[in-house]
Coordinates of C-alpha atoms in Angstrom, one line a residue:
X1 CA 12.6 6.3 -40.4
X2 CA 11.5 4.0 -43.1
X3 CA 12.4 5.4 -46.6
X4 CA 10.4 2.9 -48.6
X5 CA 7.8 3.8 -51.2
X6 CA 4.9 4.1 -48.8
X7 CA 6.9 6.4 -46.5
X8 CA 8.0 8.7 -49.3
X9 CA 4.4 9.1 -50.5
X10 CA 2.8 9.6 -47.1
X11 CA 5.6 11.9 -45.6
X12 CA 4.5 15.0 -47.6
X13 CA 1.0 14.5 -46.1
X14 CA 2.5 14.4 -42.6
X15 CA 4.7 17.4 -43.4
X16 CA 1.6 19.3 -44.4
X17 CA 0.2 18.6 -40.9
X18 CA 3.3 20.3 -39.4
X19 CA 3.2 23.3 -41.7
X20 CA -0.5 24.0 -42.1
X21 CA -2.2 23.0 -38.9
X22 CA -1.5 24.7 -35.6
X23 CA -4.1 22.5 -33.9
X24 CA -2.0 19.3 -34.3
X25 CA 1.2 18.5 -32.5
X26 CA 3.4 15.6 -33.5
X27 CA 6.3 14.0 -31.7
X28 CA 8.6 12.1 -34.0
X29 CA 9.4 8.6 -32.7
X30 CA 11.4 6.0 -34.5
X31 CA 9.3 3.1 -33.3
X32 CA 6.2 1.0 -34.3
X33 CA 3.2 3.1 -33.4
X34 CA 0.5 1.2 -35.3
X35 CA -1.3 -1.1 -32.9
X36 CA -3.5 -3.6 -34.8
X37 CA -5.5 -6.5 -33.6
X38 CA -5.8 -9.5 -35.9
X39 CA -9.6 -9.1 -36.1
X40 CA -9.8 -5.3 -36.4
X41 CA -8.7 -2.5 -38.6
X42 CA -5.5 -0.5 -38.3
X43 CA -5.5 2.2 -35.6
X44 CA -3.2 5.0 -34.6
X45 CA -1.5 5.5 -31.3
X46 CA -3.3 8.2 -29.2
X47 CA -0.7 10.1 -27.3
X48 CA -2.7 12.5 -25.2
X49 CA -4.1 16.0 -25.5
X50 CA -2.9 19.6 -25.5
X51 CA -5.5 22.1 -24.5
X52 CA -8.3 19.7 -25.5
X53 CA -6.7 19.0 -29.0
X54 CA -5.8 15.5 -30.1
X55 CA -2.1 14.9 -30.2
X56 CA -0.7 12.1 -32.3
X57 CA 2.7 10.5 -32.6
X58 CA 4.2 10.1 -36.0
X59 CA 4.1 6.6 -37.4
X60 CA 6.5 4.2 -39.0
X61 CA 5.1 5.0 -42.5
X62 CA 6.0 1.8 -44.2
X63 CA 4.4 -0.3 -41.5
X64 CA 1.2 1.8 -41.6
X65 CA 1.0 1.5 -45.4
X66 CA 1.4 -2.3 -45.3
X67 CA -1.5 -2.7 -42.8
X68 CA -4.2 -0.3 -44.3
X69 CA -3.8 -1.1 -47.9
X70 CA -6.2 -3.5 -49.6
X71 CA -4.2 -6.7 -49.7
X72 CA -4.9 -10.2 -48.4
X73 CA -1.8 -10.0 -46.3
X74 CA -2.9 -6.7 -44.7
X75 CA -4.3 -6.9 -41.2
X76 CA -7.2 -4.7 -42.2
X77 CA -8.3 -6.8 -45.2
X78 CA -11.0 -8.7 -43.4
X79 CA -12.6 -5.5 -42.1
X80 CA -12.6 -4.1 -45.6
X81 CA -14.1 -7.3 -47.0
X82 CA -16.9 -7.5 -44.4
X83 CA -17.3 -4.3 -42.3
X84 CA -18.0 -5.4 -38.7
X85 CA -20.3 -2.4 -38.1
X86 CA -24.1 -2.9 -38.0
X87 CA -25.9 -0.7 -40.6
X88 CA -29.5 0.3 -40.4
X89 CA -31.9 1.7 -42.9
X90 CA -34.6 3.9 -41.3
X91 CA -37.5 4.9 -43.6
X92 CA -40.0 7.7 -43.0
X93 CA -43.1 8.1 -45.2
X94 CA -45.1 11.2 -45.8
X95 CA -48.7 10.1 -45.5
X96 CA -51.1 12.2 -47.6
X97 CA -54.0 13.5 -45.5
X98 CA -56.0 15.2 -48.3
X99 CA -55.6 13.4 -51.6
X100 CA -59.0 14.4 -53.0
X101 CA -58.4 18.1 -52.1
X102 CA -55.0 18.0 -53.8
X103 CA -56.7 16.9 -57.1
X104 CA -59.0 19.8 -56.7
X105 CA -56.1 22.2 -56.5
X106 CA -55.6 22.7 -52.7
X107 CA -52.4 22.7 -50.8
X108 CA -51.0 19.2 -49.9
X109 CA -51.1 18.2 -46.2
X110 CA -48.7 15.4 -45.1
X111 CA -48.0 13.5 -41.9
X112 CA -44.6 11.9 -41.3
X113 CA -44.9 8.1 -40.4
X114 CA -42.1 6.0 -39.1
X115 CA -39.4 5.1 -38.7
X116 CA -39.6 1.7 -40.3
X117 CA -36.2 0.2 -39.5
X118 CA -34.3 -2.4 -41.5
X119 CA -31.0 -4.1 -40.6
X120 CA -28.7 -3.8 -43.6
X121 CA -26.3 -6.7 -44.3
X122 CA -23.3 -6.1 -46.6
X123 CA -20.5 -8.3 -47.8
X124 CA -18.1 -8.2 -50.8
X125 CA -18.0 -10.9 -53.4
X126 CA -16.2 -11.6 -56.7
X127 CA -13.1 -9.9 -55.3
X128 CA -10.5 -9.8 -58.2
X129 CA -7.1 -8.2 -57.9
X130 CA -6.0 -6.6 -61.2
X131 CA -2.5 -5.9 -62.5
X132 CA -2.8 -2.1 -62.3
X133 CA -2.9 -1.8 -58.5
X134 CA -6.7 -2.1 -58.4
X135 CA -9.2 -4.6 -57.0
X136 CA -12.7 -5.2 -58.4
X137 CA -15.7 -6.4 -56.3
X138 CA -19.4 -6.6 -55.9
X139 CA -21.0 -5.7 -52.6
X140 CA -24.1 -7.7 -51.9
X141 CA -26.8 -6.1 -49.8
X142 CA -29.9 -7.5 -48.1
X143 CA -32.4 -6.0 -45.6
X144 CA -34.3 -7.4 -42.7
X145 CA -37.1 -5.6 -40.9
X146 CA -36.6 -4.8 -37.2
X147 CA -39.9 -4.5 -35.5
X148 CA -38.4 -3.6 -32.1
X149 CA -36.6 -0.6 -33.5
X150 CA -39.6 0.5 -35.7
X151 CA -42.6 2.7 -35.0
X152 CA -45.1 0.7 -36.9
X153 CA -45.4 -2.5 -39.0
X154 CA -44.8 -3.3 -42.6
X155 CA -48.5 -3.9 -42.9
X156 CA -49.3 -0.2 -42.1
X157 CA -51.1 1.6 -45.0
X158 CA -49.7 4.8 -46.4
X159 CA -51.5 7.1 -48.8
X160 CA -49.0 8.5 -51.3
X161 CA -48.8 9.7 -55.0
X162 CA -49.1 7.0 -57.6
X163 CA -45.6 7.4 -59.1
X164 CA -46.4 5.4 -62.2
X165 CA -49.6 7.3 -63.1
X166 CA -48.2 10.7 -62.4
X167 CA -44.9 10.1 -64.1
X168 CA -46.5 8.7 -67.2
X169 CA -48.8 11.7 -67.3
X170 CA -45.9 14.1 -67.1
X171 CA -44.1 12.2 -70.0
X172 CA -47.3 12.6 -72.1
X173 CA -47.6 16.3 -71.5
X174 CA -46.4 17.4 -74.9
X175 CA -47.9 14.4 -76.9
X176 CA -51.0 14.6 -79.1
X177 CA -54.4 14.8 -77.5
X178 CA -55.5 11.4 -78.8
X179 CA -52.6 9.7 -77.0
X180 CA -53.6 11.5 -73.8
X181 CA -57.2 10.3 -74.2
X182 CA -56.1 6.8 -74.7
X183 CA -54.0 7.0 -71.6
X184 CA -56.9 8.3 -69.6
X185 CA -59.1 5.4 -70.7
X186 CA -56.3 2.9 -70.0
X187 CA -55.9 4.4 -66.4
X188 CA -59.7 4.2 -65.9
X189 CA -59.9 0.6 -67.2
X190 CA -57.1 -0.5 -64.9
X191 CA -58.5 1.4 -61.9
X192 CA -55.5 3.7 -61.7
X193 CA -55.8 7.0 -59.8
X194 CA -53.4 9.8 -58.9
X195 CA -53.0 8.6 -55.3
X196 CA -52.8 5.1 -53.9
X197 CA -53.2 3.4 -50.6
X198 CA -50.5 0.7 -50.2
X199 CA -48.7 -1.0 -47.3
X200 CA -45.2 -0.1 -46.2
X201 CA -44.0 -3.5 -47.4
X202 CA -45.5 -3.0 -50.9
X203 CA -44.1 0.5 -51.3
X204 CA -40.7 -0.7 -50.2
X205 CA -40.2 -4.0 -51.9
X206 CA -42.8 -4.0 -54.7
X207 CA -46.3 -4.8 -55.7
X208 CA -48.0 -6.2 -58.8
X209 CA -49.5 -3.5 -60.9
X210 CA -51.5 -4.2 -64.1
X211 CA -50.1 -0.9 -65.6
X212 CA -46.6 -2.3 -65.5
X213 CA -47.7 -5.4 -67.4
X214 CA -49.5 -3.2 -69.9
X215 CA -46.5 -0.9 -70.5
X216 CA -44.1 -3.8 -70.8
X217 CA -46.4 -5.5 -73.3
X218 CA -46.9 -2.6 -75.7
X219 CA -43.7 -0.6 -74.9
X220 CA -41.0 -3.2 -74.2
X221 CA -37.8 -2.0 -72.6
X222 CA -39.3 1.4 -71.6
X223 CA -39.2 0.4 -67.9
X224 CA -36.0 -0.8 -66.1
X225 CA -38.0 -3.5 -64.3
X226 CA -40.3 -6.3 -65.4
X227 CA -42.1 -7.5 -62.3
X228 CA -43.1 -5.7 -59.2
X229 CA -42.6 -2.0 -58.7
X230 CA -41.2 -0.7 -55.3
X231 CA -39.0 2.2 -54.2
X232 CA -36.3 -0.2 -52.8
X233 CA -37.2 -3.3 -54.8
X234 CA -33.9 -3.1 -56.8
X235 CA -31.8 -2.8 -53.7
X236 CA -32.8 -5.9 -51.7
X237 CA -30.8 -9.0 -52.4
X238 CA -28.7 -7.2 -55.0
X239 CA -25.5 -5.3 -55.4
X240 CA -24.5 -1.7 -56.0
X241 CA -22.6 -2.4 -59.2
X242 CA -19.0 -3.5 -60.0
X243 CA -16.6 -1.2 -58.2
X244 CA -12.9 -1.1 -59.1
X245 CA -10.8 0.7 -56.5
X246 CA -7.1 1.3 -55.9
X247 CA -5.5 -0.9 -53.4
X248 CA -2.7 1.4 -52.3
X249 CA 0.0 -1.3 -52.7
X250 CA 2.0 0.5 -55.3
X251 CA 0.7 4.1 -54.8
X252 CA -0.4 4.6 -51.2
X253 CA -1.8 8.1 -52.0
X254 CA -4.6 6.6 -54.1
X255 CA -5.8 4.0 -51.6
X256 CA -9.6 3.4 -51.8
X257 CA -10.1 5.8 -54.7
X258 CA -12.6 4.5 -57.3
X259 CA -11.0 3.8 -60.7
X260 CA -14.1 2.6 -62.4
X261 CA -17.7 1.7 -61.7
X262 CA -19.4 -0.9 -63.9
X263 CA -16.4 -0.6 -66.2
X264 CA -16.6 3.1 -66.8
X265 CA -14.6 6.0 -65.3
X266 CA -17.5 8.5 -65.7
X267 CA -21.3 8.2 -66.1
X268 CA -23.5 9.8 -68.8
X269 CA -26.5 10.8 -66.8
X270 CA -25.7 14.5 -66.6
X271 CA -24.9 17.4 -68.9
X272 CA -21.3 18.2 -68.0
X273 CA -18.1 16.3 -67.7
X274 CA -17.6 17.6 -64.1
X275 CA -21.0 16.3 -63.0
X276 CA -20.4 12.9 -64.7
X277 CA -17.1 12.3 -63.0
X278 CA -16.7 9.4 -60.6
X279 CA -14.7 10.9 -57.8
X280 CA -13.6 9.7 -54.3
X281 CA -14.1 6.3 -52.8
X282 CA -16.9 3.8 -52.7
X283 CA -18.2 5.4 -49.5
X284 CA -16.9 3.0 -46.9
X285 CA -13.3 3.9 -46.1
X286 CA -11.0 6.8 -46.9
X287 CA -7.3 7.5 -47.1
X288 CA -5.5 8.0 -43.8
X289 CA -3.9 11.1 -42.4
X290 CA -6.8 13.6 -42.8
X291 CA -6.5 17.3 -41.9
X292 CA -9.2 19.9 -41.3
X293 CA -8.6 20.9 -44.9
X294 CA -9.5 17.4 -46.1
X295 CA -12.9 16.6 -47.7
X296 CA -14.8 13.3 -48.0
X297 CA -15.7 12.4 -51.5
X298 CA -17.5 9.3 -52.6
X299 CA -19.6 8.0 -55.5
X300 CA -23.2 7.0 -54.8
X301 CA -24.8 4.6 -57.4
X302 CA -28.2 5.4 -55.9
X303 CA -27.8 9.1 -56.4
X304 CA -26.0 8.5 -59.7
X305 CA -23.3 11.0 -58.8
X306 CA -20.3 11.8 -56.7
X307 CA -20.8 13.7 -53.5
X308 CA -18.3 15.8 -51.4
X309 CA -18.6 16.4 -47.7
X310 CA -16.6 19.1 -45.9
X311 CA -14.9 19.2 -42.4
X312 CA -17.0 20.8 -39.6
X313 CA -15.4 20.0 -36.3
X314 CA -13.4 17.7 -34.1
X315 CA -15.2 15.4 -31.7
X316 CA -15.0 12.2 -29.7
X317 CA -16.9 8.9 -30.3
X318 CA -16.7 6.3 -27.5
X319 CA -13.6 8.1 -26.3
X320 CA -11.9 8.0 -29.7
X321 CA -11.0 11.3 -31.5
X322 CA -12.9 11.9 -34.8
X323 CA -13.4 14.5 -37.5
X324 CA -17.0 15.3 -38.4
X325 CA -17.8 15.9 -42.1
X326 CA -21.1 17.4 -43.2
X327 CA -22.8 18.3 -46.5
X328 CA -22.0 21.8 -47.8
X329 CA -24.8 24.2 -48.6
X330 CA -24.0 23.7 -52.3
X331 CA -24.6 19.9 -52.4
X332 CA -28.0 20.2 -53.9
X333 CA -27.9 23.9 -54.9
X334 CA -29.2 24.7 -58.4
X335 CA -27.0 26.0 -61.2
X336 CA -27.9 29.7 -60.6
X337 CA -26.7 29.5 -57.0
X338 CA -23.7 27.2 -57.6
X339 CA -22.6 27.2 -61.3
X340 CA -20.7 23.8 -61.1
X341 CA -24.1 22.1 -60.5
X342 CA -25.4 23.4 -63.8
X343 CA -24.7 20.0 -65.3
X344 CA -27.4 18.5 -63.1
X345 CA -30.1 20.7 -64.5
X346 CA -32.9 21.2 -65.7
X347 CA -33.3 22.7 -62.2
X348 CA -36.1 24.0 -60.1
X349 CA -35.7 25.7 -56.7
X350 CA -32.3 25.5 -55.1
X351 CA -31.8 22.7 -52.6
X352 CA -33.3 19.8 -54.7
X353 CA -31.6 17.8 -57.5
X354 CA -33.4 16.5 -60.5
X355 CA -32.6 12.7 -60.8
X356 CA -35.0 11.9 -63.6
X357 CA -32.3 11.2 -66.1
X358 CA -31.1 8.2 -64.0
X359 CA -34.6 7.1 -62.8
X360 CA -36.4 6.1 -66.0
X361 CA -37.3 9.8 -66.7
X362 CA -39.7 10.0 -63.7
X363 CA -39.8 13.6 -62.3
X364 CA -38.0 12.6 -59.1
X365 CA -35.9 14.9 -56.9
X366 CA -33.3 14.3 -54.3
X367 CA -32.8 16.6 -51.3
X368 CA -32.2 16.7 -47.6
X369 CA -35.3 15.6 -45.5
X370 CA -38.1 18.1 -45.1
X371 CA -36.3 20.3 -47.7
X372 CA -33.7 21.2 -45.1
X373 CA -31.1 23.7 -46.4
X374 CA -33.3 24.3 -49.5
X375 CA -35.3 27.2 -50.8
X376 CA -38.0 27.9 -48.1
X377 CA -40.6 28.0 -50.8
X378 CA -40.5 24.2 -51.1
X379 CA -41.3 23.5 -47.5
X380 CA -44.0 26.3 -47.4
X381 CA -45.8 24.7 -50.4
X382 CA -46.6 21.5 -48.3
X383 CA -48.2 21.5 -44.8
X384 CA -46.6 19.3 -42.3
X385 CA -42.9 19.9 -43.1
X386 CA -40.6 21.1 -40.3
X387 CA -36.9 21.2 -41.5
X388 CA -34.3 21.5 -38.8
X389 CA -30.5 20.7 -38.8
X390 CA -30.5 18.4 -35.8
X391 CA -32.9 15.9 -37.3
X392 CA -32.4 16.3 -41.0
X393 CA -28.7 17.0 -41.6
X394 CA -26.2 14.3 -42.5
X395 CA -22.8 13.6 -41.1
X396 CA -19.9 11.2 -41.0
X397 CA -17.5 10.9 -38.0
X398 CA -14.1 9.6 -39.3
X399 CA -11.0 8.7 -37.3
X400 CA -8.6 11.1 -39.1
X401 CA -5.4 9.1 -38.9
X402 CA -6.8 5.8 -40.3
X403 CA -9.7 7.1 -42.4
X404 CA -12.1 4.6 -40.8
X405 CA -15.7 5.7 -40.1
X406 CA -16.7 5.5 -36.5
X407 CA -20.3 6.9 -36.7
X408 CA -22.3 7.9 -39.8
X409 CA -25.8 9.1 -40.6
X410 CA -26.7 9.8 -44.2
X411 CA -30.1 11.3 -44.7
X412 CA -31.8 11.9 -48.0
X413 CA -35.3 12.6 -49.3
X414 CA -37.1 11.5 -52.4
X415 CA -39.8 13.7 -53.9
X416 CA -42.0 13.7 -56.9
X417 CA -43.0 16.7 -59.0
X418 CA -46.6 16.6 -59.9
X419 CA -49.1 18.9 -61.6
X420 CA -52.2 18.8 -63.7
X421 CA -51.7 17.6 -67.3
X422 CA -54.3 18.8 -69.7
X423 CA -56.0 15.9 -71.4
X424 CA -55.4 13.3 -68.6
X425 CA -58.4 13.3 -66.3
X426 CA -56.6 11.5 -63.4
X427 CA -54.5 14.6 -62.7
X428 CA -57.5 16.8 -62.2
X429 CA -56.5 20.4 -61.1
X430 CA -53.3 19.5 -59.2
X431 CA -51.2 22.6 -58.7
X432 CA -47.5 22.3 -59.5
X433 CA -45.7 21.1 -56.4
X434 CA -42.6 19.1 -55.4
X435 CA -44.3 16.6 -53.0
X436 CA -42.1 14.5 -50.7
X437 CA -42.6 10.8 -50.9
X438 CA -40.3 9.6 -48.1
X439 CA -36.9 10.1 -46.6
X440 CA -34.5 7.6 -45.3
X441 CA -31.4 7.4 -43.0
X442 CA -28.6 5.0 -43.5
X443 CA -26.7 4.8 -40.2
X444 CA -23.9 2.8 -38.7
X445 CA -21.9 3.2 -35.5
X446 CA -19.0 1.1 -34.2
X447 CA -20.1 -0.6 -31.0
X448 CA -19.6 -3.6 -28.7
X449 CA -16.4 -5.6 -28.9
X450 CA -15.2 -3.8 -32.0
X451 CA -15.5 -0.4 -30.4
X452 CA -13.8 -1.6 -27.2
X453 CA -10.9 -3.0 -29.2
X454 CA -10.5 0.4 -31.0
X455 CA -10.7 2.3 -27.7
X456 CA -8.1 0.0 -26.1
X457 CA -5.7 0.4 -29.0
X458 CA -6.4 4.1 -29.7
X459 CA -6.7 5.5 -26.2
X460 CA -6.0 3.2 -23.3
X461 CA -2.8 1.4 -24.3
X462 CA -1.2 4.6 -25.8
X463 CA -1.9 6.4 -22.5
X464 CA -0.2 3.6 -20.6
X465 CA 2.7 3.7 -23.0
X466 CA 2.8 7.5 -22.7
X467 CA 3.0 7.4 -18.9
X468 CA 5.5 4.5 -19.1
X469 CA 7.8 6.5 -21.3
X470 CA 7.8 9.4 -18.7
X471 CA 8.6 6.9 -15.9
X472 CA 11.4 5.4 -17.9
X473 CA 12.7 8.9 -18.8
X474 CA 12.7 9.8 -15.1
X475 CA 14.5 6.6 -14.2
X476 CA 17.0 7.3 -16.9
X477 CA 17.6 10.8 -15.6
X478 CA 18.1 9.4 -12.0
X479 CA 20.6 6.8 -13.2
X480 CA 22.4 9.5 -15.2
X481 CA 22.5 11.9 -12.2
X482 CA 23.9 9.3 -9.7
X483 CA 27.5 9.2 -11.2
X484 CA 27.4 12.9 -11.8
X485 CA 26.5 13.6 -8.2
X486 CA 29.2 11.1 -7.0
X487 CA 31.8 12.9 -9.2
X488 CA 30.8 16.3 -7.9
X489 CA 31.0 15.1 -4.3
X490 CA 34.5 13.7 -4.9
X491 CA 35.7 16.9 -6.4
X492 CA 34.2 18.9 -3.6
X493 CA 36.2 16.8 -0.9
X494 CA 39.4 17.4 -2.8
X495 CA 38.6 21.1 -3.1
X496 CA 37.9 21.4 0.6
X497 CA 41.1 19.7 1.6
X498 CA 43.1 21.9 -0.8
X499 CA 41.5 25.1 0.7
X500 CA 42.3 24.0 4.3
X501 CA 45.9 23.3 3.1
X502 CA 46.2 26.9 2.0
X503 CA 45.2 28.5 5.3
X504 CA 48.0 30.6 6.9
X505 CA 51.7 29.6 7.3
X506 CA 51.3 28.6 10.9
X507 CA 48.7 26.2 9.9
X508 CA 50.9 24.8 7.2
X509 CA 53.8 24.4 9.6
X510 CA 51.5 22.7 12.1
X511 CA 50.2 20.4 9.5
X512 CA 53.7 19.6 8.2
X513 CA 55.0 19.0 11.7
X514 CA 52.1 16.8 12.6
X515 CA 52.6 14.9 9.3
X516 CA 56.3 14.4 10.1
X517 CA 55.4 13.3 13.6
X518 CA 53.1 10.6 12.3
X519 CA 55.8 9.4 9.9
X520 CA 58.3 9.1 12.7
X521 CA 58.2 6.1 15.1
X522 CA 57.5 7.3 18.6
X523 CA 60.1 6.5 21.3
X524 CA 59.1 4.4 24.2
X525 CA 57.6 6.2 27.1
X526 CA 55.9 8.9 25.1
X527 CA 52.5 7.2 24.7
X528 CA 51.3 8.5 28.1
X529 CA 52.6 12.0 27.3
X530 CA 50.8 12.0 24.0
X531 CA 47.7 10.8 25.7
X532 CA 47.9 13.5 28.2
X533 CA 48.4 16.1 25.5

């Protein structure tokens, strides 16, 4: 087996399979087992199954390392540069049914609208290889509305909280009364209210608001945007920041791990070093050779934090074996339930994360849709929410040997904390509540020709090769047995002759006489006598 750098670094991972996992069976084979098409990513030979469990053959480690690392000469480089998997962004809005009653202090009632589906296009630019085994890149993103996959149009109107008004009101809560009065008058003059009625397109990609121009005029640099305000306005035709990740050329064990994001190795949004750490990958590919003890960790610029998913179960996607990873119960737990999350506080109920520090101090919260896996008090405070794991949990299905995602569905919800602020008339008598604004799903699944190529190389061809090796083994055994059988038969004839030679003295004398008779030339006239005898 190859003893190069890649093999020495990967071999301990493989040995851990053998020692720690009773579900996986490996057959060492000194041969190339990585089957790669020039237009696809590296894949692993699929050998068959044992009691329903995937069985893999061991790989020629050096060959595998060469083909999955981030390098222009690698066969997987083009796939890393521009992932050939269609991604979709599905957005669901919570339409407010009783905005006036909420201002009067009643319980909010919402109705889910959507999905409004967008095709997401991604490609990496400004790819720069550095001297420390890393590569830097920007990933450009753009979105295109898909009417045929959507339940509604971008022209649909949605009633939702006025984020600018309610956020500004919360920021003024502890300010002098005169400032609150001035803000109330400014809101009234500009026609601003606690709730607004906007189209889906405006909420997503931005709308002109006189309040934004007023704030930027008198309080410059207080808002991160200068023009239109929209929940996804900063994401369209933009990038997710400058990622620097390890290529795996020198150190295969660090492949795809993030070294820096926007030039820093940790962020400063949170209140602890652990929460500020940038861990895992950029969220697209992971290191190969996963086990059920592995976890999926990645940094999300949109969430301003690293996230870790845990192994749940084995599965199949399009006939290809996968590991499913899901969010742990502690992902959005508050500090009292899960102390390591204390750095994300100030916290409210468990199951929602305060992201105000990375979202211009607006009281925004991140969670699972419909407050799934959160404190039940949150869903009970709003009518129309129905959390359930089938519709609202996130997952990633990864091919464990290559670390390539086959099917993924990441679902998150954005909510706004609102309440009445004394001195600001627009907030009326609103009772404190975390009100969901919308939730979205980013999904992608390998399909079409790409999936067929993976299936052929991961399942079909290895099965043919598996059966072929048994046929060749059988033929080899037959060819080996033929001379053995011939030798045994020859020895058996000699043995039988020797046994017959040993039978009684009379027989020996008869045999000897007969032999002498044959050796002696017969006299003339005896032919007839012998014939008669």
